[in-house]
């Protein structure tokens, strides 16, 4: 299971990468394996304010549709438009080109409070 060391994680199997005051968010390798082939991604509305754990996007696969939650409070600043044309990027490159959205972070401390790579690995068992 691929769990990059430079990211933080949620128990909902999302990852977050802080870049200044904006964080990139996507689904983990574990999540994409569980979903199987992703066929559609409903991106969040740019400019939308959200609280932690608000549903902001949807990933649909041949197996299921799953809500994607905001891991932290903030404002959605961008959805990954590449996923609209090629949703399989969520499977083939979940930590790179398959990111789902970017959020302007309300409080950077919220990011540090998320799961560390070791904590996420422990969650996976």
Short mmCIF file of C-alpha atoms in Angstrom, two decimals:
data_model
loop_
_atom_site.label_atom_id
_atom_site.label_comp_id
_atom_site.label_asym_id
_atom_site.label_seq_id
_atom_site.Cartn_x
_atom_site.Cartn_y
_atom_site.Cartn_z
CA UNK A 1 0.00 0.00 0.00
CA UNK A 2 1.42 3.36 -1.03
CA UNK A 3 1.32 5.90 1.85
CA UNK A 4 3.58 8.87 1.01
CA UNK A 5 5.41 10.33 4.00
CA UNK A 6 4.90 13.99 3.02
CA UNK A 7 1.10 13.94 3.36
CA UNK A 8 -1.50 13.98 6.13
CA UNK A 9 -4.51 11.64 6.04
CA UNK A 10 -8.11 11.25 7.22
CA UNK A 11 -9.97 8.19 8.46
CA UNK A 12 -12.16 8.65 5.33
CA UNK A 13 -9.10 7.69 3.21
CA UNK A 14 -8.31 11.13 1.87
CA UNK A 15 -4.89 12.75 1.73
CA UNK A 16 -3.95 16.40 2.09
CA UNK A 17 -0.82 18.24 1.00
CA UNK A 18 -0.33 21.74 2.40
CA UNK A 19 1.25 24.23 -0.03
CA UNK A 20 1.36 27.59 1.77
CA UNK A 21 -2.21 28.42 2.79
CA UNK A 22 -3.76 26.17 0.14
CA UNK A 23 -4.03 22.40 0.47
CA UNK A 24 -4.44 19.83 -2.29
CA UNK A 25 -6.82 16.95 -1.46
CA UNK A 26 -7.39 13.55 -3.05
CA UNK A 27 -8.25 9.95 -2.27
CA UNK A 28 -5.64 7.52 -1.03
CA UNK A 29 -4.28 4.48 -2.82
CA UNK A 30 -6.36 2.34 -0.44
CA UNK A 31 -9.54 4.25 -1.36
CA UNK A 32 -9.01 3.93 -5.09
CA UNK A 33 -8.34 0.19 -4.73
CA UNK A 34 -11.58 -0.26 -2.76
CA UNK A 35 -13.59 1.78 -5.28
CA UNK A 36 -12.08 -0.02 -8.30
CA UNK A 37 -12.43 1.77 -11.66
CA UNK A 38 -13.40 5.43 -11.18
CA UNK A 39 -15.77 6.50 -13.98
CA UNK A 40 -16.92 9.97 -12.85
CA UNK A 41 -15.86 12.68 -10.41
CA UNK A 42 -18.27 15.44 -9.36
CA UNK A 43 -16.00 18.33 -8.43
CA UNK A 44 -16.80 20.86 -5.70
CA UNK A 45 -17.97 24.39 -6.48
CA UNK A 46 -15.11 26.89 -6.46
CA UNK A 47 -15.58 29.65 -3.90
CA UNK A 48 -17.63 27.42 -1.61
CA UNK A 49 -16.91 27.80 2.11
CA UNK A 50 -16.96 24.52 4.00
CA UNK A 51 -16.37 23.08 7.43
CA UNK A 52 -14.33 19.98 8.17
CA UNK A 53 -16.24 16.81 7.25
CA UNK A 54 -18.68 18.61 4.91
CA UNK A 55 -19.34 16.52 1.79
CA UNK A 56 -17.89 18.54 -1.11
CA UNK A 57 -17.39 16.13 -4.02
CA UNK A 58 -18.42 12.68 -5.25
CA UNK A 59 -16.32 9.92 -6.78
CA UNK A 60 -18.27 7.30 -8.74
CA UNK A 61 -16.81 3.96 -9.71
CA UNK A 62 -18.19 0.85 -11.34
CA UNK A 63 -18.66 -0.42 -7.79
CA UNK A 64 -20.03 2.54 -5.77
CA UNK A 65 -20.45 6.28 -5.39
CA UNK A 66 -18.55 7.82 -2.48
CA UNK A 67 -18.77 11.27 -0.97
CA UNK A 68 -15.50 13.14 -0.60
CA UNK A 69 -15.35 15.26 2.54
CA UNK A 70 -13.47 18.45 3.28
CA UNK A 71 -10.71 17.30 5.65
CA UNK A 72 -10.46 20.80 7.14
CA UNK A 73 -12.43 24.05 7.19
CA UNK A 74 -11.76 26.53 4.42
CA UNK A 75 -12.79 27.69 0.96
CA UNK A 76 -12.68 25.56 -2.18
CA UNK A 77 -10.39 27.36 -4.64
CA UNK A 78 -10.10 24.81 -7.46
CA UNK A 79 -11.40 21.49 -8.67
CA UNK A 80 -9.18 19.28 -10.81
CA UNK A 81 -10.76 19.77 -14.25
CA UNK A 82 -8.52 17.01 -15.69
CA UNK A 83 -10.65 14.48 -13.81
CA UNK A 84 -13.72 15.49 -15.81
CA UNK A 85 -12.03 14.30 -19.00
CA UNK A 86 -10.12 11.41 -17.43
CA UNK A 87 -11.58 10.27 -14.08
CA UNK A 88 -9.30 7.21 -14.15
CA UNK A 89 -6.47 9.50 -12.96
CA UNK A 90 -7.91 8.95 -9.48
CA UNK A 91 -6.91 5.29 -9.91
CA UNK A 92 -3.69 5.55 -11.86
CA UNK A 93 -2.13 8.52 -10.04
CA UNK A 94 -4.09 9.18 -6.81
CA UNK A 95 -1.28 11.22 -5.21
CA UNK A 96 -0.37 13.18 -8.34
CA UNK A 97 -2.52 14.04 -11.36
CA UNK A 98 -5.55 12.43 -9.68
CA UNK A 99 -5.96 15.06 -6.93
CA UNK A 100 -9.59 16.20 -6.55
CA UNK A 101 -9.66 19.75 -5.18
CA UNK A 102 -7.71 22.54 -3.55
CA UNK A 103 -8.90 24.31 -0.43
CA UNK A 104 -7.71 27.58 1.13
CA UNK A 105 -6.97 26.57 4.70
CA UNK A 106 -8.77 28.42 7.48
CA UNK A 107 -6.33 27.23 10.18
CA UNK A 108 -3.03 25.51 9.30
CA UNK A 109 -3.06 23.76 12.70
CA UNK A 110 -6.06 21.74 11.46
CA UNK A 111 -3.81 20.09 8.88
CA UNK A 112 -1.26 19.04 11.49
CA UNK A 113 -4.08 17.54 13.57
CA UNK A 114 -4.87 15.03 10.81
CA UNK A 115 -3.39 11.52 10.72
CA UNK A 116 0.34 11.14 10.18
CA UNK A 117 1.50 8.53 7.64
CA UNK A 118 2.25 6.10 10.49
CA UNK A 119 -1.17 6.69 12.07
CA UNK A 120 -2.85 6.12 8.71
CA UNK A 121 -0.91 2.88 8.17
CA UNK A 122 -2.04 1.73 11.63
CA UNK A 123 -5.65 2.53 10.69
CA UNK A 124 -5.30 0.32 7.62
CA UNK A 125 -3.96 -2.48 9.78
#
